[in-house]
CSV table of C-alpha atoms in Angstrom, one decimal:
chain,number,residue,atom,x,y,z
X,21,ASN,CA,0.0,-0.5,-0.4
X,22,GLY,CA,1.8,2.8,-1.4
X,23,GLY,CA,4.3,1.0,-2.2
X,24,SER,CA,6.4,0.3,-5.5
X,25,ALA,CA,7.4,-2.1,-8.0
X,26,THR,CA,9.6,-2.7,-10.6
X,27,LEU,CA,8.8,-4.7,-13.7
X,28,GLY,CA,11.4,-5.8,-16.7
X,29,VAL,CA,11.7,-8.2,-19.6
X,30,PHE,CA,15.6,-8.7,-21.0
X,31,ALA,CA,14.8,-9.6,-25.2
X,32,THR,CA,17.5,-9.7,-28.0
X,33,GLY,CA,16.0,-9.8,-32.0
X,34,ALA,CA,16.7,-8.3,-35.1
X,35,GLY,CA,17.2,-5.0,-35.9
X,36,GLU,CA,15.5,-2.6,-32.9
X,37,LEU,CA,13.0,-3.9,-30.2
X,38,THR,CA,10.0,-2.2,-29.4
X,39,TYR,CA,7.6,-2.8,-26.1
X,40,ALA,CA,4.2,-2.4,-25.0
X,41,TRP,CA,2.3,-2.7,-21.6
X,42,LYS,CA,-1.1,-4.1,-20.6
X,43,LYS,CA,-2.3,-4.2,-17.5
X,44,ASP,CA,-5.4,-6.7,-17.6
X,45,GLY,CA,-6.0,-6.3,-21.4
X,46,SER,CA,-5.5,-2.3,-21.6
X,47,MET,CA,-2.9,-0.8,-22.8
X,48,ILE,CA,-0.8,1.5,-20.3
X,49,ASP,CA,0.0,5.0,-21.3
X,50,GLY,CA,3.6,5.2,-22.3
X,51,ALA,CA,4.8,2.4,-21.1
X,52,THR,CA,7.4,1.2,-24.6
X,53,SER,CA,10.5,0.6,-22.3
X,54,SER,CA,11.3,-3.0,-21.7
X,55,VAL,CA,11.2,-1.3,-17.9
X,56,LEU,CA,7.5,-0.5,-16.2
X,57,ASN,CA,8.4,1.2,-13.4
X,58,LEU,CA,5.2,1.6,-10.5
X,59,SER,CA,4.6,3.8,-7.5
X,60,GLY,CA,1.9,4.7,-4.7
X,61,LEU,CA,0.8,1.3,-5.6
X,62,THR,CA,-2.9,0.6,-4.2
X,63,ALA,CA,-5.3,-1.8,-5.1
X,64,ALA,CA,-6.7,-1.1,-8.1
X,65,ASP,CA,-2.8,-1.9,-9.2
X,66,ALA,CA,-3.0,-5.7,-8.6
X,67,GLY,CA,-3.4,-7.7,-11.6
X,68,THR,CA,-2.3,-9.3,-15.1
X,69,TYR,CA,0.9,-7.0,-16.9
X,70,GLU,CA,2.0,-7.8,-19.9
X,71,VAL,CA,4.6,-6.5,-22.4
X,72,THR,CA,5.0,-7.5,-25.8
X,73,VAL,CA,8.4,-7.1,-27.6
X,74,THR,CA,8.5,-6.6,-31.1
X,75,GLY,CA,11.5,-6.8,-33.7
X,76,GLY,CA,12.5,-5.1,-36.6
X,77,ASN,CA,11.8,-7.8,-39.2
X,78,GLY,CA,8.7,-7.5,-37.2
X,79,ALA,CA,8.0,-10.6,-35.0
X,80,THR,CA,6.7,-10.1,-31.6
X,81,LEU,CA,7.1,-12.1,-28.4
X,82,SER,CA,5.1,-11.3,-25.6
X,83,SER,CA,5.2,-12.7,-21.4
X,84,SER,CA,2.6,-11.9,-18.6
X,85,THR,CA,3.1,-12.2,-14.9
X,86,THR,CA,0.8,-10.9,-11.9
X,87,LEU,CA,1.2,-8.3,-9.5
X,88,SER,CA,0.0,-8.8,-5.8
X,89,VAL,CA,-0.1,-5.7,-3.3
X,90,ILE,CA,1.0,-7.3,-0.3
X,91,GLY,CA,-0.3,-6.3,3.4
X,92,LEU,CA,-2.9,-3.4,1.6
X,93,GLY,CA,-4.6,-2.3,5.1
X,94,TYR,CA,-8.4,-1.3,5.3
X,95,GLY,CA,-9.0,2.5,5.8
X,96,ASN,CA,-6.9,5.4,6.8
X,97,GLY,CA,-7.6,5.1,10.1
X,98,PRO,CA,-9.2,4.6,13.1
X,99,PHE,CA,-10.0,1.1,11.7
X,100,TYR,CA,-7.7,-0.9,9.8
X,101,GLY,CA,-7.8,-3.9,7.8
X,102,VAL,CA,-3.8,-5.0,7.9
X,103,GLY,CA,-4.1,-7.5,4.4
X,104,ASP,CA,-2.5,-11.0,4.9
X,105,LEU,CA,0.4,-12.6,2.9
X,106,PRO,CA,-0.8,-13.4,-1.4
X,107,SER,CA,0.6,-16.9,-1.5
X,108,GLY,CA,-1.7,-19.0,1.5
X,109,ALA,CA,-5.7,-18.6,1.9
X,110,ALA,CA,-6.9,-14.8,3.0
X,111,TYR,CA,-5.8,-15.3,6.4
X,112,SER,CA,-4.4,-12.4,9.4
X,113,GLU,CA,-4.5,-12.2,12.7
X,114,ILE,CA,-2.8,-9.9,15.3
X,115,ARG,CA,-2.0,-10.6,18.5
X,116,ASP,CA,-0.5,-6.8,20.0
X,117,ALA,CA,0.0,-3.7,18.8
X,118,THR,CA,1.5,-0.1,19.9
X,119,LYS,CA,2.0,3.1,18.9
X,120,ALA,CA,5.6,4.9,18.4
X,121,ASN,CA,6.3,8.1,16.7
X,122,GLY,CA,2.8,8.0,15.4
X,123,VAL,CA,3.2,4.9,13.8
X,124,ILE,CA,0.7,1.5,14.5
X,125,TYR,CA,2.6,-1.3,14.9
X,126,ALA,CA,0.9,-4.4,15.3
X,127,VAL,CA,2.3,-8.3,15.4
X,128,GLY,CA,0.0,-11.5,14.6
X,129,ASN,CA,0.2,-14.0,11.8
X,130,SER,CA,-1.0,-14.8,8.6
X,131,SER,CA,-1.5,-17.5,5.9
X,132,GLY,CA,2.3,-17.4,3.9
X,133,LYS,CA,2.7,-20.6,2.6
X,134,PRO,CA,1.2,-21.8,-0.7
X,135,GLY,CA,-1.7,-23.9,-0.3
X,136,SER,CA,-2.1,-23.2,2.9
X,137,ASN,CA,-5.3,-21.9,5.1
X,138,PHE,CA,-4.3,-21.6,8.2
X,139,ALA,CA,-1.3,-19.4,10.4
X,140,ASP,CA,1.7,-20.5,8.9
X,141,THR,CA,4.0,-17.6,9.4
X,142,GLY,CA,4.6,-14.6,11.6
X,143,VAL,CA,3.9,-10.8,10.2
X,144,LEU,CA,4.6,-7.0,11.0
X,145,TRP,CA,2.5,-4.7,10.0
X,146,ARG,CA,2.8,-1.1,10.0
X,147,SER,CA,0.6,1.6,9.5
X,148,ASP,CA,3.0,3.7,7.1
X,149,THR,CA,4.3,0.5,5.0
X,150,GLY,CA,2.0,-2.1,5.1
X,151,LEU,CA,2.8,-6.2,5.7
X,152,VAL,CA,5.8,-7.7,5.7
X,153,GLU,CA,7.0,-11.1,6.7
X,154,LEU,CA,9.0,-11.6,9.6
X,155,PRO,CA,12.2,-14.7,8.8
X,156,ASN,CA,12.3,-17.7,9.8
X,157,LEU,CA,15.6,-18.9,11.4
X,158,VAL,CA,16.6,-21.3,7.9
X,159,SER,CA,16.1,-19.9,4.4
X,160,TYR,CA,13.7,-22.3,3.6
X,161,SER,CA,10.6,-24.5,5.7
X,162,TRP,CA,7.6,-26.7,4.3
X,163,GLY,CA,6.4,-26.8,7.8
X,164,LEU,CA,2.8,-25.4,8.0
X,165,ALA,CA,2.3,-25.6,11.4
X,166,PHE,CA,1.7,-22.7,13.5
X,167,VAL,CA,3.7,-19.6,13.7
X,168,SER,CA,3.3,-16.7,15.2
X,169,ALA,CA,4.6,-13.4,16.4
X,170,SER,CA,2.9,-12.6,19.9
X,171,ALA,CA,3.9,-9.6,21.4
X,172,ILE,CA,5.9,-6.0,20.7
X,173,THR,CA,7.2,-3.5,23.4
X,174,PRO,CA,5.9,0.0,23.8
X,175,ASP,CA,8.7,1.6,21.7
X,176,ALA,CA,8.5,-0.9,18.9
X,177,THR,CA,11.7,-2.0,19.2
X,178,TYR,CA,11.4,-5.6,19.7
X,179,ILE,CA,9.1,-8.4,19.1
X,180,ALA,CA,8.6,-12.1,21.3
X,181,SER,CA,8.0,-14.2,18.3
X,182,ARG,CA,9.2,-17.9,17.2
X,183,GLY,CA,10.5,-19.0,13.5
X,184,ARG,CA,10.9,-22.7,12.0
X,185,VAL,CA,14.1,-23.5,12.5
X,186,GLY,CA,14.2,-26.9,10.1
X,187,GLU,CA,12.4,-27.9,6.8
X,188,GLY,CA,9.2,-29.2,8.9
X,189,ASN,CA,8.0,-28.2,12.0
X,190,GLN,CA,10.5,-27.3,13.9
X,191,ARG,CA,9.7,-24.1,15.5
X,192,GLN,CA,12.2,-22.0,18.3
X,193,ALA,CA,11.5,-18.7,19.9
X,194,THR,CA,12.8,-15.7,18.8
X,195,ARG,CA,13.2,-12.1,19.1
X,196,VAL,CA,12.7,-9.7,16.0
X,197,THR,CA,14.5,-6.5,16.1
X,198,THR,CA,11.5,-4.5,14.0
X,199,SER,CA,14.2,-1.8,12.0
X,200,ASN,CA,15.9,-4.2,10.2
X,201,LEU,CA,13.9,-8.0,11.6
X,202,ALA,CA,17.2,-9.5,12.4
X,203,VAL,CA,16.6,-12.4,14.5
X,204,GLU,CA,17.6,-13.4,17.5
X,205,THR,CA,17.1,-17.2,18.6
X,206,LEU,CA,16.1,-17.7,22.6
X,207,PRO,CA,18.1,-21.2,23.4
X,208,PHE,CA,16.1,-23.9,24.7
X,209,PRO,CA,16.2,-24.4,29.2
X,210,SER,CA,17.7,-27.4,30.2
X,211,GLY,CA,15.1,-30.2,29.8
X,212,PHE,CA,13.5,-29.0,26.9
X,213,GLY,CA,14.6,-29.3,22.8
X,214,THR,CA,11.9,-29.8,20.8
X,215,TYR,CA,9.8,-26.9,20.4
X,216,SER,CA,9.7,-23.7,21.9
X,217,ALA,CA,7.8,-20.2,21.4
X,218,ALA,CA,8.5,-16.3,22.8
X,219,THR,CA,4.6,-15.0,23.8
X,220,ALA,CA,5.3,-11.7,26.2
X,221,ILE,CA,8.3,-9.0,26.1
X,222,SER,CA,9.0,-6.5,28.8
X,223,ASP,CA,9.3,-3.3,28.0
X,224,ASP,CA,13.2,-2.6,27.2
X,225,GLY,CA,13.0,-6.2,25.9
X,226,SER,CA,14.9,-7.8,28.2
X,227,VAL,CA,12.9,-10.3,29.4
X,228,VAL,CA,10.7,-12.4,27.2
X,229,TYR,CA,8.5,-15.5,27.9
X,230,GLY,CA,7.1,-17.8,26.8
X,231,PHE,CA,6.8,-21.8,26.6
X,232,ALA,CA,8.8,-24.8,25.5
X,233,SER,CA,8.0,-28.8,25.1
X,234,ASN,CA,9.5,-31.8,24.4
X,235,SER,CA,6.7,-33.7,23.5
X,236,PRO,CA,2.6,-33.3,22.9
X,237,SER,CA,2.3,-34.3,26.7
X,238,THR,CA,5.4,-32.2,28.3
X,239,PHE,CA,5.0,-28.2,28.4
X,240,GLY,CA,6.9,-25.5,30.9
X,241,ALA,CA,6.8,-22.2,30.9
X,242,ILE,CA,10.2,-20.8,30.3
X,243,ARG,CA,11.9,-17.1,31.0
X,244,PHE,CA,14.3,-16.1,28.5
X,245,GLU,CA,17.0,-13.6,28.7
X,246,PRO,CA,18.0,-12.2,25.5
X,247,GLY,CA,22.0,-11.2,25.1
X,248,THR,CA,22.9,-13.4,27.8
X,249,SER,CA,22.5,-17.0,26.8
X,250,SER,CA,20.5,-17.4,29.6
X,251,SER,CA,16.1,-19.2,29.5
X,252,PHE,CA,15.1,-21.4,32.7
X,253,ALA,CA,11.9,-23.2,33.3
X,254,ILE,CA,9.5,-20.8,35.9
X,255,PRO,CA,8.8,-23.0,38.8
X,256,MET,CA,5.8,-25.1,39.4
X,257,PRO,CA,2.9,-23.8,41.8
X,258,ASP,CA,1.9,-26.6,44.7
X,259,GLY,CA,-0.7,-28.6,43.1
X,260,PRO,CA,-1.5,-31.6,40.6
X,261,PHE,CA,0.0,-29.9,37.8
X,262,ASP,CA,2.8,-31.2,34.9
X,263,ARG,CA,2.4,-28.4,32.4
X,264,SER,CA,2.8,-24.3,32.5
X,265,PHE,CA,2.2,-22.0,30.0
X,266,ALA,CA,3.1,-18.3,30.1
X,267,GLY,CA,0.6,-16.2,28.0
X,268,GLY,CA,0.8,-14.2,25.3
X,269,GLY,CA,0.7,-10.5,24.4
X,270,ARG,CA,0.5,-8.0,27.6
X,271,THR,CA,0.6,-10.8,29.9
X,272,THR,CA,3.9,-9.4,31.5
X,273,SER,CA,4.7,-6.2,33.9
X,274,SER,CA,6.7,-3.2,32.3
X,275,ASP,CA,10.1,-4.6,33.7
X,276,GLY,CA,9.5,-8.0,33.3
X,277,SER,CA,9.7,-9.0,36.9
X,278,ILE,CA,5.3,-10.7,36.7
X,279,LEU,CA,4.1,-13.2,34.2
X,280,VAL,CA,0.4,-14.3,34.2
X,281,GLY,CA,-0.2,-18.0,32.7
X,282,SER,CA,-1.7,-20.9,33.2
X,283,VAL,CA,-0.8,-24.9,34.7
X,284,ASN,CA,-2.7,-27.7,34.0
X,285,LYS,CA,-2.5,-31.5,33.8
X,286,SER,CA,-2.1,-33.7,30.5
X,287,ASP,CA,-4.1,-36.3,31.4
X,288,ASP,CA,-7.0,-34.3,33.2
X,289,THR,CA,-8.7,-31.4,30.8
X,290,SER,CA,-11.2,-30.4,33.5
X,291,ILE,CA,-7.9,-29.5,35.8
X,292,LEU,CA,-6.8,-25.5,34.7
X,293,ARG,CA,-5.8,-22.8,37.0
X,294,ALA,CA,-4.7,-19.5,36.4
X,295,MET,CA,-1.3,-18.5,37.3
X,296,ARG,CA,1.2,-15.7,38.5
X,297,TYR,CA,4.8,-16.1,38.4
X,298,GLU,CA,7.3,-13.8,40.6
X,299,HIS,CA,11.0,-13.2,39.3
X,300,GLY,CA,12.8,-14.3,42.8
X,301,VAL,CA,10.1,-15.4,44.7
X,302,GLY,CA,7.9,-18.1,42.8
X,303,SER,CA,4.9,-19.3,41.3
X,304,SER,CA,1.1,-19.6,43.1
X,305,LEU,CA,-2.3,-19.5,41.8
X,306,PHE,CA,-4.8,-17.0,41.6
X,307,PRO,CA,-8.1,-17.5,44.1
X,308,LEU,CA,-10.9,-18.9,42.3
X,309,LEU,CA,-14.3,-17.1,42.4
X,310,ALA,CA,-17.1,-18.3,44.8
X,311,GLY,CA,-17.9,-22.0,43.5
X,312,GLY,CA,-15.5,-21.6,40.8
X,313,THR,CA,-13.7,-25.0,40.0
X,314,TRP,CA,-11.5,-23.4,37.3
X,315,ASN,CA,-9.8,-20.2,36.3
X,316,ASP,CA,-7.1,-18.7,33.4
X,317,SER,CA,-5.4,-15.7,33.1
X,318,LEU,CA,-5.7,-13.4,30.0
X,319,ALA,CA,-3.6,-10.1,31.3
X,320,VAL,CA,-1.9,-8.0,33.5
X,321,SER,CA,-1.5,-4.4,34.1
X,322,PRO,CA,2.2,-2.8,33.4
X,323,ASP,CA,3.0,-2.8,37.4
X,324,GLY,CA,2.3,-6.1,37.5
X,325,ASN,CA,-0.7,-6.1,40.0
X,326,THR,CA,-4.0,-6.0,38.1
X,327,ALA,CA,-4.5,-9.6,36.7
X,328,LEU,CA,-7.4,-10.0,34.4
X,329,LEU,CA,-8.9,-13.9,34.5
X,330,ARG,CA,-11.1,-15.9,32.9
X,331,GLY,CA,-13.5,-18.5,34.8
X,332,ASP,CA,-16.5,-20.2,36.5
X,333,SER,CA,-18.5,-19.3,39.2
X,334,SER,CA,-21.5,-20.2,40.7
X,335,ALA,CA,-23.5,-17.3,38.6
X,336,HIS,CA,-21.5,-18.1,35.6
X,337,VAL,CA,-21.2,-22.0,34.9
X,338,ASN,CA,-19.8,-21.2,31.3
X,339,GLY,CA,-17.7,-18.4,32.9
X,340,GLU,CA,-16.8,-15.1,32.9
X,341,ILE,CA,-14.8,-12.1,33.7
X,342,TYR,CA,-13.0,-11.2,36.9
X,343,LEU,CA,-10.2,-8.4,38.2
X,344,HIS,CA,-7.4,-9.7,41.0
X,345,GLN,CA,-5.4,-7.0,43.2
X,346,THR,CA,-2.5,-8.7,44.4
X,347,ASP,CA,-1.8,-5.8,46.6
X,348,THR,CA,-5.3,-6.4,48.8
X,349,GLY,CA,-6.3,-9.5,47.2
X,350,GLU,CA,-9.4,-8.4,46.0
X,351,LEU,CA,-11.3,-10.2,43.5
X,352,ILE,CA,-13.5,-8.0,41.0
X,353,PRO,CA,-16.0,-9.9,39.5
X,354,LEU,CA,-16.6,-8.2,36.3
X,355,GLY,CA,-19.4,-10.8,35.2
X,356,SER,CA,-20.9,-11.6,31.3
X,357,PRO,CA,-22.2,-10.0,28.2
X,358,ASN,CA,-24.0,-13.2,27.4
X,359,THR,CA,-24.0,-16.0,30.6
X,360,ALA,CA,-24.4,-18.7,28.0
X,361,TRP,CA,-21.6,-18.2,26.5
X,362,ASP,CA,-18.2,-19.0,27.2
X,363,PRO,CA,-14.9,-16.4,27.6
X,364,LEU,CA,-12.4,-17.2,24.9
X,365,ASN,CA,-8.8,-17.2,26.4
X,366,LEU,CA,-7.6,-14.3,24.7
X,367,GLY,CA,-8.2,-11.4,26.2
X,368,GLY,CA,-6.7,-7.4,27.4
X,369,LEU,CA,-6.6,-5.2,29.9
X,370,SER,CA,-5.7,-1.0,29.4
X,371,GLY,CA,-2.9,0.3,30.8
X,372,ASP,CA,-4.8,1.6,33.7
X,373,GLY,CA,-7.0,-1.8,34.4
X,374,GLN,CA,-10.2,0.1,33.5
X,375,VAL,CA,-10.8,-1.3,29.9
X,376,ALA,CA,-11.1,-5.1,29.2
X,377,VAL,CA,-11.3,-6.7,25.6
X,378,ILE,CA,-12.5,-10.5,25.9
X,379,SER,CA,-14.3,-12.5,22.7
X,380,PHE,CA,-16.8,-14.5,23.8
X,381,TYR,CA,-18.8,-17.7,21.5
X,382,ASP,CA,-21.7,-19.7,22.3
X,383,PRO,CA,-21.0,-23.2,22.6
X,384,ASN,CA,-24.0,-24.7,20.4
X,385,SER,CA,-23.9,-23.0,17.3
X,386,GLY,CA,-19.8,-21.8,17.6
X,387,SER,CA,-20.5,-17.9,16.7
X,388,GLY,CA,-19.3,-15.4,18.8
X,389,ALA,CA,-18.6,-11.8,19.3
X,390,ALA,CA,-15.5,-9.4,20.5
X,391,TYR,CA,-16.6,-7.3,23.9
X,392,PHE,CA,-15.1,-4.7,25.6
X,393,ARG,CA,-16.2,-4.2,29.3
X,394,ASN,CA,-15.3,-0.5,30.8
X,395,SER,CA,-17.4,1.5,33.8
X,396,HIS,CA,-20.9,0.9,32.2
X,397,GLY,CA,-20.9,-2.3,32.0
X,398,TRP,CA,-20.2,-4.9,28.9
X,399,PHE,CA,-21.1,-3.6,25.3
X,400,PRO,CA,-19.8,-5.0,21.6
X,401,LEU,CA,-17.0,-3.8,19.9
X,402,THR,CA,-19.2,-3.2,16.7
X,403,ALA,CA,-21.1,-0.6,19.3
X,404,ALA,CA,-17.8,1.2,19.9
X,405,LEU,CA,-17.1,1.4,15.5
X,406,GLY,CA,-20.5,2.4,15.4
X,407,ALA,CA,-20.3,5.2,17.9
X,408,LEU,CA,-17.4,6.5,16.3
X,409,SER,CA,-19.2,6.8,12.7
X,410,ILE,CA,-16.7,3.6,11.4
X,411,GLU,CA,-18.2,1.4,8.3
X,412,THR,CA,-16.5,-2.0,8.3
X,413,PRO,CA,-18.4,-3.6,5.0
X,414,GLY,CA,-18.1,-7.2,4.6
X,415,TRP,CA,-16.2,-7.3,8.0
X,416,LYS,CA,-17.4,-9.4,10.9
X,417,VAL,CA,-15.9,-8.5,14.3
X,418,GLU,CA,-16.1,-11.6,16.6
X,419,THR,CA,-12.7,-11.7,18.1
X,420,ALA,CA,-10.8,-9.6,20.0
X,421,LEU,CA,-7.5,-10.1,21.1
X,422,GLY,CA,-6.2,-7.1,23.1
X,423,ILE,CA,-6.2,-4.0,23.9
X,424,SER,CA,-3.2,-0.4,24.0
């Protein structure tokens, strides 16, 4: 979007050669050289470009190519569609975003492999330049397993992500520098070596959290310290747990001293508990709501004191949203916009802890919607867009994953 492209052809033949360029079968005025320079590209410039070369003896030769406009955004704000990569299906997802020096930076995933219809490639989108693919740790891989960038520092300097390290589906946690897309591999901690991912990052990028695995039944939350080659598994809280996960997006405090995540038991899917880790202190469980049997962490405030959680209660058997204040131990139930629906496991909390955003879905129909909660109650995200007179033709606002 707004970018440029150069198309060219090399030809030899008798006499003077002449060139004529067409787009989608129509002649392009003034395009009579072997090179066609295009600038200020928009969606209208995508299409099939053909050049016909005519020799001095009247012989002609034609060649064509398709130009795709990558990462074309929808609108000029305050609502954007980030586009998607051209090789796979029309698919993209944003996991975290920030605004620095007047530019919005967003990270997530897209479908970038030919024939893929899944999130197989990490991406960075900028409101000034569009969508780019984040590099893997190998030059080529045929793997199609999930790959995503998960978090970005507030100043947009570093990204917590993962990349492919082999020809197949081997993946490893990475920290990416946005200015040049340089990739730093984050080492496996002792006892892990099959798969890892970076999912949360401190404000200065010096602390990264994620998880690692040796098998489908062996997962552990990990603290990485880029630049030091240090990584270690976060200790489990007390209980019958054998797997732990670091949350994604805004799940660590600004200084990286606090992480919120979850623990479970590989052979008992009914066991799920929200976990809080404090560096140098250890891990503990967040309390359940009255009558509750499970809970899960979604986000934490920059100071690490306020956690956004989901869990069931006697009042909301399908689950509701609530806050936990570490300094006072207070639980603040926020309820649910639809008691028949389940809250999803990705959401966000504003820096001041006053606004939460979460998605809910109907377990019977599979449909869902994105909601936000402020001091006035629950509202569908579409209501906020409508209040701002933002039109979203053809869009379904079903899932919200975070908030700045």
